[in-house]
Amino acid sequence: MAATRLRDVAERAGVSIRTVSNVVNGYAQVSDETRQRVEQAVAELGYHPNLLARNLKRGRTGLIALVVPELDVPYFSELARAVVAKARLHGYTVVIDQTDGEPDRERELIMRGASAALFDGVILSPLVLSQADLARRDAAGPLVLLGERIAASPYDHVAIDNVAAASDATEHLLALGRTRIAAVGDQPYDTGETAQLRTRGYREAHAALGLRVDDSLIVSTHKFHRSDGAAAMADLLDHPDGPPDAVFCYNDLLALGAIRTLLTRGVRIPDDVAVVGFDDIEAGRYNTPTLTTISPDKTMIAQLAVDRLVSRLDGRSPGEPTELWAPYRLEIRESTGG
Amino acid sequence: MAATRLRDVAERAGVSIRTVSNVVNGYAQVSDETRQRVEQAVAELGYHPNLLARNLKRGRTGLIALVVPELDVPYFSELARAVVAKARLHGYTVVIDQTDGEPDRERELIMRGASAALFDGVILSPLVLSQADLARRDAAGPLVLLGERIAASPYDHVAIDNVAAASDATEHLLALGRTRIAAVGDQPYDTGETAQLRTRGYREAHAALGLRVDDSLIVSTHKFHRSDGAAAMADLLDHPDGPPDAVFCYNDLLALGAIRTLLTRGVRIPDDVAVVGFDDIEAGRYNTPTLTTISPDKTMIAQLAVDRLVSRLDGRSPGEPTELWAPYRLEIRESTGG
DNA sequence: GCTCCACTCTGCATCGTTGCAATAGAATTC
DNA sequence: GAATTCTATTGCAACGATGCAGAGTGGAGC
């Protein structure tokens, strides 16, 4: 049961601990004969290096933590997949951690995760963390932020231009001739910075055409799940001025929930109500109708984040924290007549 | 940049390293005055214990690895969420790792993961790992298997009764009066053990009613994604004897892909073709039509796996490896007329 | 035969922490 | 005042690995 150690292998092979280490790591010159003897002992004993000890001595672990709010939200799991793949190219292993949006969990992970030397660096998609929290961070390892823009934080930050993307989405609906466009997913409080940016884009698209926004068509949701979208859509259908003729949802799950409500109530999509989402998750591509959506380049987001983190780890790019922008596209599909 | 160590705190507070350690861990008796001095030094220096060193010394890390094939497959991300939650109740942190179904990755993780002392234990949802691979495992930490049944492996194993569940699903379709029921997702090769169990259940349901199975209605798929389901359904619609009147898909993604194809081709669900899935992912509950499916109790699966792993870690239940069965239900929804 | 060098191999110290056992000092007892 | 108990604090060794510098070999060179 007790794990075999370098020492056990050394005894068996009749060499010093140091030599075994050299063989295992491919260091230095080792004669063929000794190497074979050691390798045989390793195989017989089933030796594997104790990574804890190795990492302690080496001062690095090769682990990157990816901290996301909810793993079963497809956007995050798809992103996680991309991050894992990119990190592996650099020889890093990604450890995924889920916070459930609990502030304490988020804090604990960024504070302790890296400084505790368990991870070399952290990629964080913050949900609730404030600028103050980040400022208080005293951990050693580098940190790259995803998604949310936290103004003036001393960290690198990868995002897409939420305002522009939301504006594009809204503009698309306006161009279809829709006049009463609802926005679903606003979060006019502290932690809803992303949502607020999308609302701003929604307003700007209207303003650009000299149109007024009916604020009663902007619906807040607590979370960004299908159930929230379904509930919000139900409310909108009962709007005193009648239902809207289009809905811009701040993510695809909201949109899929909204679509479910629409179809249940016999509303035709896109004829009666056009729907646009945000994130381009796989579910939207197979829904009926397929979902028009803003498609952030997740691969690029992952790559920018990982590249930046790794270059910080390597001591390259010691410069100022940077805003890195990933591209996005508007994917026009059936839910808006595409 | 250099992380602060116990020693730095000790110097600053004018006490020994050992005393700082005692304060940090709440060990032993420490006078109020000393405690405060130490705590202040800790705060001023922003000290956090180096977990690598601590874990090395203590011989445990408090980390459990959860190894799954694909994180962006909803079944796994939903399961992962449940495992994370259950493990936290026991004071363990879950590290999620994705293998992409690469055999080497799976092997590496179970072989080295635990024996390398980085994780205290491993929960593995094997996709490609064979019994031989498992037998070759020499790692120290306990391992719990999920999902697949690997016969006679020396490890604990949590699963649902795939044969019975598949039989129930098929029986449901037969009870609706369907006579040409297709099965989508068979994998008649090595690694498709779960699929084979579901095929067996499909056959047993027919046999129980004295019905013959038309083998040309059993469709293999390479993977279990939406695209596979969509493609398989397209083939079935072109079946020489005409399309089937029901489809049992071996997971929900296949079913959602199949539904997309059916709706695109103007086939009515469930009137022309009834569809049943497997896994009960959230997407199926918001699809139109909502998806009838086998719903494994994921919370229970997570709990059984974590409880068993933890009890092995604690040295309790040193007994034989066990098969643990989690319950499941058939959720009847719109895609079969529910 | 001696020096020198290349090649192997090894011992010691160390990474930052905690377990153990012991110490110095204060408080208590008789 | 000496013996005893208790409290607060500490030093040493160890977890298992690697960095570094050094120590044995044997052979080449003169």
PDB file of N, CA and C (backbone and C1' of nucleotides) in Angstrom, chain A residues 111-112 115-116 138-139, chain B residues 3-5 42 45-51, chain C residues 16-17:
ATOM      1  N   MET A 111      -7.352  33.471  -4.205  1.00  0.00           N
ATOM      2  CA  MET A 111      -6.426  33.879  -3.153  1.00  0.00           C
ATOM      3  C   MET A 111      -5.456  32.759  -2.842  1.00  0.00           C
ATOM      4  N   ARG A 112      -6.011  31.613  -2.591  1.00  0.00           N
ATOM      5  CA  ARG A 112      -5.176  30.545  -2.088  1.00  0.00           C
ATOM      6  C   ARG A 112      -4.641  29.672  -3.198  1.00  0.00           C
ATOM      7  N   SER A 115      -1.281  31.046  -4.627  1.00  0.00           N
ATOM      8  CA  SER A 115      -0.276  31.354  -3.618  1.00  0.00           C
ATOM      9  C   SER A 115       0.076  30.109  -2.831  1.00  0.00           C
ATOM     10  N   ALA A 116      -0.832  29.183  -2.831  1.00  0.00           N
ATOM     11  CA  ALA A 116      -0.564  27.968  -2.095  1.00  0.00           C
ATOM     12  C   ALA A 116       0.351  27.043  -2.887  1.00  0.00           C
ATOM     13  N   ASP A 138      -3.170  38.695  -2.892  1.00  0.00           N
ATOM     14  CA  ASP A 138      -1.739  38.825  -2.659  1.00  0.00           C
ATOM     15  C   ASP A 138      -0.988  37.597  -3.155  1.00  0.00           C
ATOM     16  N   ALA A 139      -1.697  36.811  -3.893  1.00  0.00           N
ATOM     17  CA  ALA A 139      -1.092  35.564  -4.339  1.00  0.00           C
ATOM     18  C   ALA A 139       0.035  35.830  -5.325  1.00  0.00           C
TER      19      ALA A 139
ATOM     20  N   ALA B   3       7.023  33.849  -2.561  1.00  0.00           N
ATOM     21  CA  ALA B   3       5.945  33.648  -1.595  1.00  0.00           C
ATOM     22  C   ALA B   3       6.495  33.706  -0.173  1.00  0.00           C
ATOM     23  N   THR B   4       5.690  34.239   0.708  1.00  0.00           N
ATOM     24  CA  THR B   4       6.112  34.284   2.103  1.00  0.00           C
ATOM     25  C   THR B   4       5.973  32.906   2.712  1.00  0.00           C
ATOM     26  N   ARG B   5       6.921  32.627   3.580  1.00  0.00           N
ATOM     27  CA  ARG B   5       6.928  31.310   4.199  1.00  0.00           C
ATOM     28  C   ARG B   5       6.693  31.442   5.694  1.00  0.00           C
ATOM     29  N   VAL B  42       0.958  37.449   9.967  1.00  0.00           N
ATOM     30  CA  VAL B  42       0.379  36.710   8.839  1.00  0.00           C
ATOM     31  C   VAL B  42      -0.367  37.663   7.921  1.00  0.00           C
ATOM     32  N   LEU B  45       2.011  40.167   6.043  1.00  0.00           N
ATOM     33  CA  LEU B  45       2.816  39.570   4.987  1.00  0.00           C
ATOM     34  C   LEU B  45       1.961  38.857   3.947  1.00  0.00           C
ATOM     35  N   GLY B  46       0.688  38.727   4.276  1.00  0.00           N
ATOM     36  CA  GLY B  46      -0.172  38.006   3.333  1.00  0.00           C
ATOM     37  C   GLY B  46       0.251  36.559   3.191  1.00  0.00           C
ATOM     38  N   TYR B  47       0.491  35.944   4.315  1.00  0.00           N
ATOM     39  CA  TYR B  47       0.954  34.554   4.281  1.00  0.00           C
ATOM     40  C   TYR B  47      -0.183  33.573   4.009  1.00  0.00           C
ATOM     41  N   HIS B  48       0.095  32.635   3.115  1.00  0.00           N
ATOM     42  CA  HIS B  48      -0.788  31.484   2.932  1.00  0.00           C
ATOM     43  C   HIS B  48       0.084  30.248   2.936  1.00  0.00           C
ATOM     44  N   PRO B  49      -0.354  29.226   3.636  1.00  0.00           N
ATOM     45  CA  PRO B  49       0.466  28.019   3.719  1.00  0.00           C
ATOM     46  C   PRO B  49       0.722  27.433   2.329  1.00  0.00           C
ATOM     47  N   ASN B  50       1.873  26.946   2.118  1.00  0.00           N
ATOM     48  CA  ASN B  50       2.200  26.244   0.887  1.00  0.00           C
ATOM     49  C   ASN B  50       1.602  24.834   0.959  1.00  0.00           C
ATOM     50  N   LEU B  51       0.561  24.658   0.140  1.00  0.00           N
ATOM     51  CA  LEU B  51      -0.172  23.396   0.236  1.00  0.00           C
ATOM     52  C   LEU B  51       0.662  22.214  -0.218  1.00  0.00           C
TER      53      LEU B  51
ATOM     54  P    DG C  16      10.709  27.624   0.130  1.00  0.00           P
ATOM     55  O5'  DG C  16       9.591  27.039   1.093  1.00  0.00           O
ATOM     56  C5'  DG C  16       8.308  26.770   0.558  1.00  0.00           C
ATOM     57  C4'  DG C  16       7.496  26.003   1.573  1.00  0.00           C
ATOM     58  C3'  DG C  16       7.290  26.724   2.903  1.00  0.00           C
ATOM     59  O3'  DG C  16       5.911  26.727   3.190  1.00  0.00           O
ATOM     60  C1'  DG C  16       8.094  24.547   3.269  1.00  0.00           C
ATOM     61  P    DT C  17       5.302  27.264   4.538  1.00  0.00           P
ATOM     62  O5'  DT C  17       4.999  25.903   5.300  1.00  0.00           O
ATOM     63  C5'  DT C  17       3.974  25.057   4.795  1.00  0.00           C
ATOM     64  C4'  DT C  17       4.108  23.663   5.361  1.00  0.00           C
ATOM     65  C3'  DT C  17       3.745  23.525   6.840  1.00  0.00           C
ATOM     66  O3'  DT C  17       2.365  23.163   6.934  1.00  0.00           O
ATOM     67  C1'  DT C  17       5.671  22.196   6.213  1.00  0.00           C
TER      68       DT C  17
END
